[in-house]
Coordinates of C-alpha atoms in Angstrom, one line a residue:
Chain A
X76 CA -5.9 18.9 22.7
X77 CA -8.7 19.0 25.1
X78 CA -11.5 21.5 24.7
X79 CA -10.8 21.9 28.5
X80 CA -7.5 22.2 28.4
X81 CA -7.7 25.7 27.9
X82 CA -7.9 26.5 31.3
X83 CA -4.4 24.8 32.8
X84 CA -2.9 27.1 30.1
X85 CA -4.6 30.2 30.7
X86 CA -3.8 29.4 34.7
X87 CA 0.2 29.4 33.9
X88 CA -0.9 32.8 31.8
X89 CA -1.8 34.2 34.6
X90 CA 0.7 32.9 36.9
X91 CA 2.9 34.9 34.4
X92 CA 1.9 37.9 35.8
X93 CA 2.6 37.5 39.0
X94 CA -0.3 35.6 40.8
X95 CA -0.1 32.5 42.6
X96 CA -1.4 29.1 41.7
X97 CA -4.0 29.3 43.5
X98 CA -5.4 32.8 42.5
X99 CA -4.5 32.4 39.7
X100 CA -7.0 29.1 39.1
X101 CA -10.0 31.0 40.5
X102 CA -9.1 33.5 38.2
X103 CA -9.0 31.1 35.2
X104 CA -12.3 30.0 36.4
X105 CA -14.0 33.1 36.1
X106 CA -12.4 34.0 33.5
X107 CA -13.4 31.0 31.2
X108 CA -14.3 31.6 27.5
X109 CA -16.5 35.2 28.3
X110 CA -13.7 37.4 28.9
X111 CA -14.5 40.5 29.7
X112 CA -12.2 43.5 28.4
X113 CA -11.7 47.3 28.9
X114 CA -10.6 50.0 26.3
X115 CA -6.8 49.3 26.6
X116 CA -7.8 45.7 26.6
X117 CA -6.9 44.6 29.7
X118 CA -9.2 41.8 30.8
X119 CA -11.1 42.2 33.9
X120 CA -11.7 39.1 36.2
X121 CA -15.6 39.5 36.7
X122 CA -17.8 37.7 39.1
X123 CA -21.1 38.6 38.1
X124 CA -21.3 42.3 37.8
X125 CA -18.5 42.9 40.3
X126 CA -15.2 43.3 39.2
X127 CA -12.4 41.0 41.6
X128 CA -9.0 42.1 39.2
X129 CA -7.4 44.0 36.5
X130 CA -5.4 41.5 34.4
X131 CA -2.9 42.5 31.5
X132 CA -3.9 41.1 28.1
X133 CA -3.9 37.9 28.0
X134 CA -2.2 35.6 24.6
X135 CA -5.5 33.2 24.9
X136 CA -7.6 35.5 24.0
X137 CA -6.5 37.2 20.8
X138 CA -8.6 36.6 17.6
X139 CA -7.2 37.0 13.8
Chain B
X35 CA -41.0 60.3 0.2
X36 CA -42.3 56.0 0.3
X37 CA -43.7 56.1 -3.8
X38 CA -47.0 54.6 -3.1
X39 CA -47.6 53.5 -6.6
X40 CA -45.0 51.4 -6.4
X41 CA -45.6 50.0 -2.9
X42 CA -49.1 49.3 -4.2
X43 CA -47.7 47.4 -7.2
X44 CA -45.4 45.0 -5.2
X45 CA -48.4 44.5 -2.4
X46 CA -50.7 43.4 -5.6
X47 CA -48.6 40.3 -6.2
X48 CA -48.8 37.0 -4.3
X49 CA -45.7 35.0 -4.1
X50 CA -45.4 32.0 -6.4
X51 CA -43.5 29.2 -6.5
X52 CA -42.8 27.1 -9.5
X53 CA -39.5 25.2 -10.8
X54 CA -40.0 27.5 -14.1
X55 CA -37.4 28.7 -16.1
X56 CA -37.1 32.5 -17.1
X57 CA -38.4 31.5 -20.1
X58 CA -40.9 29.1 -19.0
X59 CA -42.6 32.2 -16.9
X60 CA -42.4 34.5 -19.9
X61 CA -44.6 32.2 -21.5
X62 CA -47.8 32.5 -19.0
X63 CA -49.8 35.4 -19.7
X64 CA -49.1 38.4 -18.8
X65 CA -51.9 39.0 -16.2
X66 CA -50.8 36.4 -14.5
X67 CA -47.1 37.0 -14.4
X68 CA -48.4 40.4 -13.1
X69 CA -50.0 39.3 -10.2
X70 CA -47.2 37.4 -9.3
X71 CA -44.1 37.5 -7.3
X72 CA -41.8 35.1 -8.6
X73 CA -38.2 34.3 -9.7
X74 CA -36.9 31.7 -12.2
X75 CA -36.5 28.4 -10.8
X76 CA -37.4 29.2 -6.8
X77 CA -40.4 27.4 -5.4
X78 CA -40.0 28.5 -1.7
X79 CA -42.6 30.4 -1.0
X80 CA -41.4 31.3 2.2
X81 CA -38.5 32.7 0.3
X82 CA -40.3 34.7 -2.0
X83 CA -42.3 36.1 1.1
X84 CA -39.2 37.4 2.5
X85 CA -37.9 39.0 -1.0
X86 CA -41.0 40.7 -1.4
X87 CA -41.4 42.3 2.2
X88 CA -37.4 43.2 2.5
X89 CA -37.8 44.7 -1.3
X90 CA -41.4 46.8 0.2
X91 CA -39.5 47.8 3.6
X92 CA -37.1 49.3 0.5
X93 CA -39.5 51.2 -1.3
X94 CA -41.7 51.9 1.8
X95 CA -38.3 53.1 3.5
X96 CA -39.6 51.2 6.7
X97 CA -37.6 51.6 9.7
X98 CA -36.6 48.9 12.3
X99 CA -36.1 49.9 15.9
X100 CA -32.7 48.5 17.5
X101 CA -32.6 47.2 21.2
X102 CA -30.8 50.0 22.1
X103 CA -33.3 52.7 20.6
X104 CA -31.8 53.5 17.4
X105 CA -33.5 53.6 14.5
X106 CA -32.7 52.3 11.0
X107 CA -33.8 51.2 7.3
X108 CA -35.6 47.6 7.7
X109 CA -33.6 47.6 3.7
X110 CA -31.4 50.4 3.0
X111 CA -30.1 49.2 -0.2
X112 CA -29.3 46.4 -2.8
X113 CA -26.2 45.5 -0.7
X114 CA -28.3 45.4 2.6
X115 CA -31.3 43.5 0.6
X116 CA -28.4 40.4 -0.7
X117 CA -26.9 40.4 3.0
X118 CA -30.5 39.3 4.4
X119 CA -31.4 37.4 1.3
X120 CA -28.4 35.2 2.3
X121 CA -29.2 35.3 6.3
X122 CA -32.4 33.9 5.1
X123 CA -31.1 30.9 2.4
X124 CA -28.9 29.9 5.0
X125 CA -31.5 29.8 8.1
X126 CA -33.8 27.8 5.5
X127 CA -30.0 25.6 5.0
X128 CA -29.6 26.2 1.4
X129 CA -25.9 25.6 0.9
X130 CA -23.9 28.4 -0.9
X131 CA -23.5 27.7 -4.8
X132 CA -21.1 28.7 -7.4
X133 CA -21.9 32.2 -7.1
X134 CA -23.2 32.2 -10.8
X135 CA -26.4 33.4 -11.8
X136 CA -28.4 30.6 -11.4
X137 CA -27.2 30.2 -7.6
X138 CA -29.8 31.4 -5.6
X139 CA -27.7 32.6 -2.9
X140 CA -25.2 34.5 -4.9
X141 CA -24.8 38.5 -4.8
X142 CA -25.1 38.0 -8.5
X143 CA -28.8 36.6 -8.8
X144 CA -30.3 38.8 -5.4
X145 CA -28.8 41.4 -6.7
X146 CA -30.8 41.2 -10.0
X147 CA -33.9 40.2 -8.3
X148 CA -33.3 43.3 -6.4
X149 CA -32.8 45.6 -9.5
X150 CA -35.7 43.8 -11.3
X151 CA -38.7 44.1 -9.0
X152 CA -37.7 47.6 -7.9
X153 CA -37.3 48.8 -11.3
X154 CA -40.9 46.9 -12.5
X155 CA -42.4 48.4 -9.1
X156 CA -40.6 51.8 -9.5
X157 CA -41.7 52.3 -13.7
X158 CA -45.1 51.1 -12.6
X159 CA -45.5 53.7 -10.6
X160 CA -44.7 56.2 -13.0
X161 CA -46.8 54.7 -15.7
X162 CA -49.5 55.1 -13.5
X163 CA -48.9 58.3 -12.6
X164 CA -48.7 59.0 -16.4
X165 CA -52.3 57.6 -16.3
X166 CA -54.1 60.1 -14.1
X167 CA -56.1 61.8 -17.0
X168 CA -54.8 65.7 -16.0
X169 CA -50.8 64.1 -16.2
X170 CA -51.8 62.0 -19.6
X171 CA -53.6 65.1 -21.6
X172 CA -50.6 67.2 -20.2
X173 CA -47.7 64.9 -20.9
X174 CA -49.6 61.8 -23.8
X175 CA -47.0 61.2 -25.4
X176 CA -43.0 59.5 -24.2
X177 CA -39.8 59.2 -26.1
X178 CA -37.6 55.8 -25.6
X179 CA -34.4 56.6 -24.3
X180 CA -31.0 55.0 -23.9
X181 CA -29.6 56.0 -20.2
X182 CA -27.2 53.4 -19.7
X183 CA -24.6 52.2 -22.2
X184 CA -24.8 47.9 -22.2
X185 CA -22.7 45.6 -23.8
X186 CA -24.9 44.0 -26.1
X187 CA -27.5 46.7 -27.4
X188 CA -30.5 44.4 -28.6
X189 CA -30.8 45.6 -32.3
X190 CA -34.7 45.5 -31.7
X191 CA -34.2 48.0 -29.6
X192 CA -32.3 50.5 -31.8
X193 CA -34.9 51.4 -33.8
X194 CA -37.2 52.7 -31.4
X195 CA -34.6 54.6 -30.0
X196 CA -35.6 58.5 -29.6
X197 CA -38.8 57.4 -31.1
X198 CA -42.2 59.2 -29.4
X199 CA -45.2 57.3 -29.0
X200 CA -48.0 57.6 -27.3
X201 CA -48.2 56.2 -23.6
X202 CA -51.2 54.4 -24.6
X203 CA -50.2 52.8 -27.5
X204 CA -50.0 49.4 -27.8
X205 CA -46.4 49.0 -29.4
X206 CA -45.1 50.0 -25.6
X207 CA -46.4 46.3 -24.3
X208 CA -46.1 44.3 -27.3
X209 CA -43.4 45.5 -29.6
X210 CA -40.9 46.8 -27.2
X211 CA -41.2 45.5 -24.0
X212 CA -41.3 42.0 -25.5
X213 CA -39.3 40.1 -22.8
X214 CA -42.1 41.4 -19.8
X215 CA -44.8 42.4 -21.7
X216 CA -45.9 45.9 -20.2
X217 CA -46.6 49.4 -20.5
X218 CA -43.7 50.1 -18.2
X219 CA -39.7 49.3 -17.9
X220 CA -37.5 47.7 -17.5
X221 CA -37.9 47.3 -21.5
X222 CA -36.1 43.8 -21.0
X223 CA -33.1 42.0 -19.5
X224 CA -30.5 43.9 -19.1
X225 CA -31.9 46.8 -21.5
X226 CA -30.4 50.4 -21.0
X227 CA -33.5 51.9 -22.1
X228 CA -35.3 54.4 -20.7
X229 CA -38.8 56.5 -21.0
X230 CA -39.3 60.3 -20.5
X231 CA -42.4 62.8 -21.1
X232 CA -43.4 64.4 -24.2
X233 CA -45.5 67.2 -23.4
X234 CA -48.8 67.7 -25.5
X235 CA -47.2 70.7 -27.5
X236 CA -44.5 68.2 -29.0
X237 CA -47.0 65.5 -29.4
X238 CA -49.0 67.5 -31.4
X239 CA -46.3 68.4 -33.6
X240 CA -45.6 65.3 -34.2
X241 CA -49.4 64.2 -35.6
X242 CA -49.8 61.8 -32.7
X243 CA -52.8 63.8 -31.9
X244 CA -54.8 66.5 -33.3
X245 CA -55.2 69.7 -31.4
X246 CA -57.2 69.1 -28.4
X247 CA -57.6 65.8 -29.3
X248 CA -58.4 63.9 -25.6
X249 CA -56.5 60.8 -24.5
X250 CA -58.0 58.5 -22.7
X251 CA -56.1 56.0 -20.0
X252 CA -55.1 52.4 -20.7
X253 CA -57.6 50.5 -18.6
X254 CA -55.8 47.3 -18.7
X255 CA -53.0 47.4 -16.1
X256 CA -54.5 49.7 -13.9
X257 CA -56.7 47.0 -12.8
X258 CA -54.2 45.0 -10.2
X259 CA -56.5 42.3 -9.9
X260 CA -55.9 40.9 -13.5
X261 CA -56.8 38.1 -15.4
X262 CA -55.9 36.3 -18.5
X263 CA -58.5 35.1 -21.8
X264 CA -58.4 31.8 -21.9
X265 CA -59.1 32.5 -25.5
X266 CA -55.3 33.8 -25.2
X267 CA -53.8 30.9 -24.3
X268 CA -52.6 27.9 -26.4
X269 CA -54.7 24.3 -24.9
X270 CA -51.3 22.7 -24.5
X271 CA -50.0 26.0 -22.5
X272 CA -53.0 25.7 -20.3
X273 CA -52.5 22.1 -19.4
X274 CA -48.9 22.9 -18.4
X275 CA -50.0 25.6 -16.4
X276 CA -52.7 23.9 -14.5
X277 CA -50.3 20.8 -14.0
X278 CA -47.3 23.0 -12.7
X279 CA -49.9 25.4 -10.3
X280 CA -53.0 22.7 -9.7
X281 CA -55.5 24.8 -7.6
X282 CA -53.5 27.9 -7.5
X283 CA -54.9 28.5 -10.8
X284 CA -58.7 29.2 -11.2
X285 CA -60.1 28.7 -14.9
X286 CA -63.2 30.2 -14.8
X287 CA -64.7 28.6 -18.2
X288 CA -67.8 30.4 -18.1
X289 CA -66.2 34.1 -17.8
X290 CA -63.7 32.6 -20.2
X291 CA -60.8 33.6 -17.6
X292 CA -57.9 32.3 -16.1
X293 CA -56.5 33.8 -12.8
X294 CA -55.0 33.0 -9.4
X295 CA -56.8 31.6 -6.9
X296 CA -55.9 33.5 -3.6
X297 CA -56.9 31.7 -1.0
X298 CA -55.3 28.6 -2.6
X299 CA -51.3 30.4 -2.8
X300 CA -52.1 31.7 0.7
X301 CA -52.8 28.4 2.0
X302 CA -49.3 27.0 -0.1
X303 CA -47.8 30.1 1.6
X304 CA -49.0 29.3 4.9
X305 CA -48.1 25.7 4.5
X306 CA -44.3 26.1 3.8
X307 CA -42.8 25.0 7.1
X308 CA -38.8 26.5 6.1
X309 CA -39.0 29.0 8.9
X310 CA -38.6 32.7 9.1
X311 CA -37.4 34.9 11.5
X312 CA -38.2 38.0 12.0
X313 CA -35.1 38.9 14.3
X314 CA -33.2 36.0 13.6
X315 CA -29.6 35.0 15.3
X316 CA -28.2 35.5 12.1
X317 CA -28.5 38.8 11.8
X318 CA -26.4 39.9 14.5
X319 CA -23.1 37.8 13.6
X320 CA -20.6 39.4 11.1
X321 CA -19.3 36.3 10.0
X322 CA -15.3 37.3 9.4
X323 CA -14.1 34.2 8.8
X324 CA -13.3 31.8 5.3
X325 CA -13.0 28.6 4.0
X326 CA -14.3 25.4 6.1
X327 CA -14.9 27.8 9.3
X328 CA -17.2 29.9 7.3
X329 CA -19.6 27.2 6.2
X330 CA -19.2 25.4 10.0
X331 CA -20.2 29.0 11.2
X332 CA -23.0 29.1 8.2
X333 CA -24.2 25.8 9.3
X334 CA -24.8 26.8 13.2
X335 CA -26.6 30.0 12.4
X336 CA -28.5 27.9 10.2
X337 CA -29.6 25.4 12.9
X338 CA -30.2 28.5 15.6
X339 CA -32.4 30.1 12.8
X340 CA -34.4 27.0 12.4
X341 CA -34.8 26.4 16.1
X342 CA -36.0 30.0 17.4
X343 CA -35.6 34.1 16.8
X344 CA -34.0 36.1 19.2
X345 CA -36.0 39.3 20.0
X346 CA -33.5 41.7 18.5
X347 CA -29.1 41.5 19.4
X348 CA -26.8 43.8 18.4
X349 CA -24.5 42.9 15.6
X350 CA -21.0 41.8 16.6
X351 CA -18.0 40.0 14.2
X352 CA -17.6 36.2 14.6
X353 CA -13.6 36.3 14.0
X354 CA -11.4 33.4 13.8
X355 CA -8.5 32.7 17.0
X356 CA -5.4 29.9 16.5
X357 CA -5.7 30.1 20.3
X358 CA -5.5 26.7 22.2
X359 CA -9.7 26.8 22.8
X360 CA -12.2 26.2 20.7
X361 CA -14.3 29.6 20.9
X362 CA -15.0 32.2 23.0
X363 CA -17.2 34.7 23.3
X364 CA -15.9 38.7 23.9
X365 CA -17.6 40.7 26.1
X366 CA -16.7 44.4 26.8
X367 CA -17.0 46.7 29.8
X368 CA -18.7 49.9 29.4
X369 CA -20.1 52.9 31.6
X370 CA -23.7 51.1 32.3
X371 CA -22.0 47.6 32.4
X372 CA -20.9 44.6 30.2
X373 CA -21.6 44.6 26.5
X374 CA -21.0 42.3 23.6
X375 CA -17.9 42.4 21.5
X376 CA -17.6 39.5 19.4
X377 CA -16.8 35.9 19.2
X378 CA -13.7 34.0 18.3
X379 CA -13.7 30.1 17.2
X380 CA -10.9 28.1 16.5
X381 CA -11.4 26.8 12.7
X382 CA -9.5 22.9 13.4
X383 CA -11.3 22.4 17.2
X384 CA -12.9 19.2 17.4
X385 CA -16.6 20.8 17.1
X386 CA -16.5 24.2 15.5
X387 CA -20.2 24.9 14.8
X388 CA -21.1 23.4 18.2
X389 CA -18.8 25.9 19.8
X390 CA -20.5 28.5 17.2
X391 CA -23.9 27.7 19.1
X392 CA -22.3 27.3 22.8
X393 CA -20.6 30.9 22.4
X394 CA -23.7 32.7 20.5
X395 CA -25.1 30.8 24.2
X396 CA -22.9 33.2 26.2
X397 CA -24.0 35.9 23.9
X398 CA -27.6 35.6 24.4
X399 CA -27.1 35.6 27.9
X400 CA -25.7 38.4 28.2
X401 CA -27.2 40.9 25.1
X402 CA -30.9 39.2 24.9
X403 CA -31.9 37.3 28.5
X404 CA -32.8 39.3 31.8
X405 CA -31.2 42.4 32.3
X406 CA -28.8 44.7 30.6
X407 CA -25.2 44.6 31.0
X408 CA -24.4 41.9 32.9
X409 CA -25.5 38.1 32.2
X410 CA -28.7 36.9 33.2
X411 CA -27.1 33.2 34.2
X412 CA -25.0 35.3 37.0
X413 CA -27.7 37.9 38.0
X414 CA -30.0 35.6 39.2
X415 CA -32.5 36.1 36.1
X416 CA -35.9 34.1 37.0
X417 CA -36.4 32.3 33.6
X418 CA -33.0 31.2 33.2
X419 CA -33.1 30.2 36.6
X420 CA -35.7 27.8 36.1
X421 CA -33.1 26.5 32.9
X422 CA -30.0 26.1 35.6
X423 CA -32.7 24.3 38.5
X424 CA -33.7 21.8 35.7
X425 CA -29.9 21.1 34.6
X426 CA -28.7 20.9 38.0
X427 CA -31.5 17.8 38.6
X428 CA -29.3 16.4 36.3
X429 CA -27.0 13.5 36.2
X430 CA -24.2 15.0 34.2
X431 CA -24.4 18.3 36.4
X432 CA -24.5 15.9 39.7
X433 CA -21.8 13.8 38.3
X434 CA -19.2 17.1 37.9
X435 CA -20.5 18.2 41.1
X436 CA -19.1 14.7 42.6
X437 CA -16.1 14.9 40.2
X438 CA -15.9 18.5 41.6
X439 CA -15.8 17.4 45.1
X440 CA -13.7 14.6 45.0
X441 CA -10.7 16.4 42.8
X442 CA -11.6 20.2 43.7
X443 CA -9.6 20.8 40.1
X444 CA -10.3 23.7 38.3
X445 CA -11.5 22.6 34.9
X446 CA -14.8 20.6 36.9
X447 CA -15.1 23.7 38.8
X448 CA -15.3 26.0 35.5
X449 CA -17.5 23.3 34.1
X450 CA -19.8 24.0 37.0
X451 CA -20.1 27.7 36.5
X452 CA -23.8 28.8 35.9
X453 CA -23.1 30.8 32.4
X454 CA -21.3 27.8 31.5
X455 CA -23.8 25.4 32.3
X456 CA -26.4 28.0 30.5
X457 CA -24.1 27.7 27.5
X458 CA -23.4 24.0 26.9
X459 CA -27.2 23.4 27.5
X460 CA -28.5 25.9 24.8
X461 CA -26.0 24.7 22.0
X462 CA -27.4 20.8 22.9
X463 CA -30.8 22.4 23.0
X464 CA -30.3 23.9 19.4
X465 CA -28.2 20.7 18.2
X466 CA -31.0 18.5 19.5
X467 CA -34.3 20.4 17.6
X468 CA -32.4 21.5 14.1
X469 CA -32.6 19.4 11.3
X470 CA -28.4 19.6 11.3
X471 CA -26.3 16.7 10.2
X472 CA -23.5 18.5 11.1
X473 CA -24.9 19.7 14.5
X474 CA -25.8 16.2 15.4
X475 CA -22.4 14.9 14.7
X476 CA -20.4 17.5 16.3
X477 CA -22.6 17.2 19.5
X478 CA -22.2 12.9 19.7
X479 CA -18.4 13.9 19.7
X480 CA -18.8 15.9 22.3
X481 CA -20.6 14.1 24.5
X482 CA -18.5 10.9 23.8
X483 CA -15.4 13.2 23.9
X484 CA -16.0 13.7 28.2
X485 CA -18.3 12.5 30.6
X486 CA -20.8 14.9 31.6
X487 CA -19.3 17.4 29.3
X488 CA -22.9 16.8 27.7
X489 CA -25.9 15.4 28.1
X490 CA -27.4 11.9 27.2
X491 CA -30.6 12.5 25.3
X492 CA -33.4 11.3 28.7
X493 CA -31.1 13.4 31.4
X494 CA -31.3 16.0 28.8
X495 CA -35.4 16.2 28.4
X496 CA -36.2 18.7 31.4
X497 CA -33.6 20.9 30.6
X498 CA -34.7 20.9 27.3
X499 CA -38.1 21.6 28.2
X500 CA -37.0 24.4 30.8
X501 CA -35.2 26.0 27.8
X502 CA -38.6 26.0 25.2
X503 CA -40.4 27.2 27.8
X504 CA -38.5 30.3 28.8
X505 CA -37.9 30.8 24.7
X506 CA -42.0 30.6 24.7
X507 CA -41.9 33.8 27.3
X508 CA -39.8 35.4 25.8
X509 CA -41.6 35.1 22.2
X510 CA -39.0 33.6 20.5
X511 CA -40.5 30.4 19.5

């Protein structure tokens, strides 16, 4: 496994929601490894301080 | 109410390093164990210093103001006094031992250092309050006590029990309080003994003083610039001493004393290079996790500790994710923006304690650089501007930037991200200054893992220099 790898997977994530592949990459990219949540832990696709999407939670992200 | 006796007390001793045992110390004079703050076997001064102040924020009750406003005990209790104990072993990278008394870094042996100079600074207190001649004509007289039941009652102890003596009589210092040789408790290692007031009516009674009879203070400890008689002291004791301490010690043969020489222990103090934070790193990660991660994790705070303090960050758990990436860090979105949640590493990635540094990176950005809620590498912050200027000058950051045009692929693209170039930078930046085997390991496998992921050591140099100059404005170095 790639450290990088990461983001192809959280990509197809994504797509699993609906999005396209394209989207759904620029959404990734944003994304990262900062991602920002809400109180029902929905993760927020942030550029900066402006908010660009409302994703459901997302498998990457969950920690033990 | 701060007991200023006791503060006093504690203030009155300097920290002294010596690889002495518990018995070895017991075997210097009292006056000059008395001026000292010490602990068997630990010659970090640096270490010392921080018992001693974290103990007098205790007894002082000082307060430390949070970033957001609130206020709180600097030391609150024993529990919060072994949490920043071991914060401050592991910045200086003393490795975790078996936990037993003799480990340094155990709950076990803070935990009695705690109870130890608290209790000595606490019964001080009240044994010099029990000097003040009004309290000691009043009250002249005190009983020995058991409070606590222990499992091994010294029999030299029993039969003194519910005895009355005079405060000022000698058989306090040097029959019953053999093991520290004072006035005051504790009344030795792990004693259950206690003192309280006799008032003069009782003490009469008892024909430990005639009727009006005046008592008059013990002079000795009250003075808290003390020295020892050399005429005390064996010849062979006093070579030991002088070859364990050299110039710390002064022996004054003309005034026939022996005593510490002050400026001497501040310059050893002074000296000590193990670093100390005030606000460091470390104290704002709730380490979650166990085993191999834990000590990874242990090892990058370490290394951040060494390599700069952090103004002050809220705390936030450092969990543990079987995720396919190697960290990340959490962030949250509240009403006035974006705050920190916590961070999440992988325990079998390729570089665990690098990612520790690269995601407390992300965190610093956001919680500790520019502005609040949002991070500074994304809101056009002006000193870590200058930081993303320097790294985009770059080769590796020119090279992803050709990769980036010539495959438009998402991972170069992510690569390229400001926050992310912010936080690959700062963990090279911290891998690259701290004295970290494991750092310096984990980094070459990064940067031999994928081009341009990293840095090679000469393209790194202005960045590096970018980031020690913004850490210099913002008084962290």
């Amino acid at each position: 496994m790639k450290e990088t790898d990461f983001i192809q997977e959280l990509i197809v994530e994504i797509m699993q929601q609906g999005y396209d592949r394209k989207t759904a990459g620029d959404y990734a990219v944003l994304i990262g490894d900062t991602p920002v949540t809400d109180a029902r832990g929905q993760v927020l696709v942030m550029d900066g301080r402006r908010r660009v999407a409302t994703l459901q939670p997302l498998k990457m992200f969950t920690a033990e | 109410m701060p007991f200023t006796e006791a503060i006093d007390k504690l203030g009155s001793q300097s920290p002294v390093g010596a690889a002495l045992s518990s018995s070895e110390w017991s075997d210097l004079p009292v006056e000059l164990r008395e001026n000292a703050f010490f602990s068997a076997n630990v010659e970090s001064l640096r270490f010392l210093q921080s018992a001693q102040d974290s103990i007098g924020d205790y007894l002082a009750a000082n307060v430390k103001t949070l970033a957001d406003g609130q206020t709180l005990l600097a030391t609150g209790s024993r529990a919060a006094f072994v949490d920043q104990m071991q914060k401050r072993l592991a910045a200086m990278g003393v490795a975790r031992g078996d936990g037993g008394i003799q480990d340094i870094t155990s709950e076990r042996r803070l935990g009695l250092i705690f109870n130890i100079k608290t209790q000595q600074a606490g019964d001080y207190g009240y044994w010099r309050q029990g000097m003040d001649p009004d309290v000691l004509n009043e009250f002249p007289a005190q009983r020995f006590i058991r409070v606590l039941d222990v499992k091994e009652p010294r029999l030299s102890h029993e039969e003194f029990q519910d005895q009355v003596y005079l405060k000022t009589d000698p058989i306090w210092a040097r029959v019953i309080n053999k093991d520290f040789g004072v006035p005051w408790g504790p009344w030795g290692w792990g004693c259950g003994h206690d003192v309280e007031d006799v008032d003069r009516d009782e003490t009469e009674e008892l024909g430990l003083l005639k009727p009006g009879q005046e008592v008059l203070p013990e002079k000795k400890f009250l003075n808290t610039n003390l020295q020892a008689s050399i005429n005390g002291i064996e010849p062979d004791l006093l070579d030991k001493l002088m070859a364990v301490f050299g110039n710390k010690l002064t022996v004054d043969k003309e005034a026939g004393v022996v005593r510490w020489n002050e400026p001497a222990l501040k310059e050893a103090l002074a000296a000590d290079v193990s670093p100390v934070r005030e606000n460091p790193v470390s104290d704002a990660i709730d380490s979650k996790v166990h085993g191999n991660l834990a000590k990874q994790v242990d090892a990058a705070l370490a290394a951040i500790d060494q390599v700069h303090d952090d103004g002050s960050l809220p705390e936030i758990p450092l969990r543990s994710t079987a995720r396919n990436l190697y960290g990340y860090f959490q962030p949250q979105i509240v009403d006035d923006g974006i705050t920190a949640n916590y961070i999440a590493i992988r325990p079998d990635g390729a570089w665990p304690a690098l990612t520790t540094v690269h995601e407390v990176g992300h965190f610093l950005d956001l919680e500790a650089i520019g502005a609040k809620g949002g991070f500074a590498s994304m809101d056009g912050d002006p000193l870590i501007q200058e930081v993303l200027a320097a790294a985009d000058d770059t080769d590796a950051i020119q090279g992803l930037r050709e990769r980036f045009a010539r495959l438009q692929d998402e991972t170069t693209k992510y690569l390229l991200r400001p926050e992310e170039i912010w936080a690959r930078a700062y963990a090279q930046f911290v891998a690259a200054r701290a004295d970290s085997p494991v750092l310096t390991t984990q980094l070459a496998a990064a940067q031999a893992a994928e081009k341009f992921r990293q840095w090679d050591a000469a393209d790194f140099a202005p960045v590096a220099a970018a980031i020690e100059k913004m850490f210099l404005q913002l008084g962290w170095l």
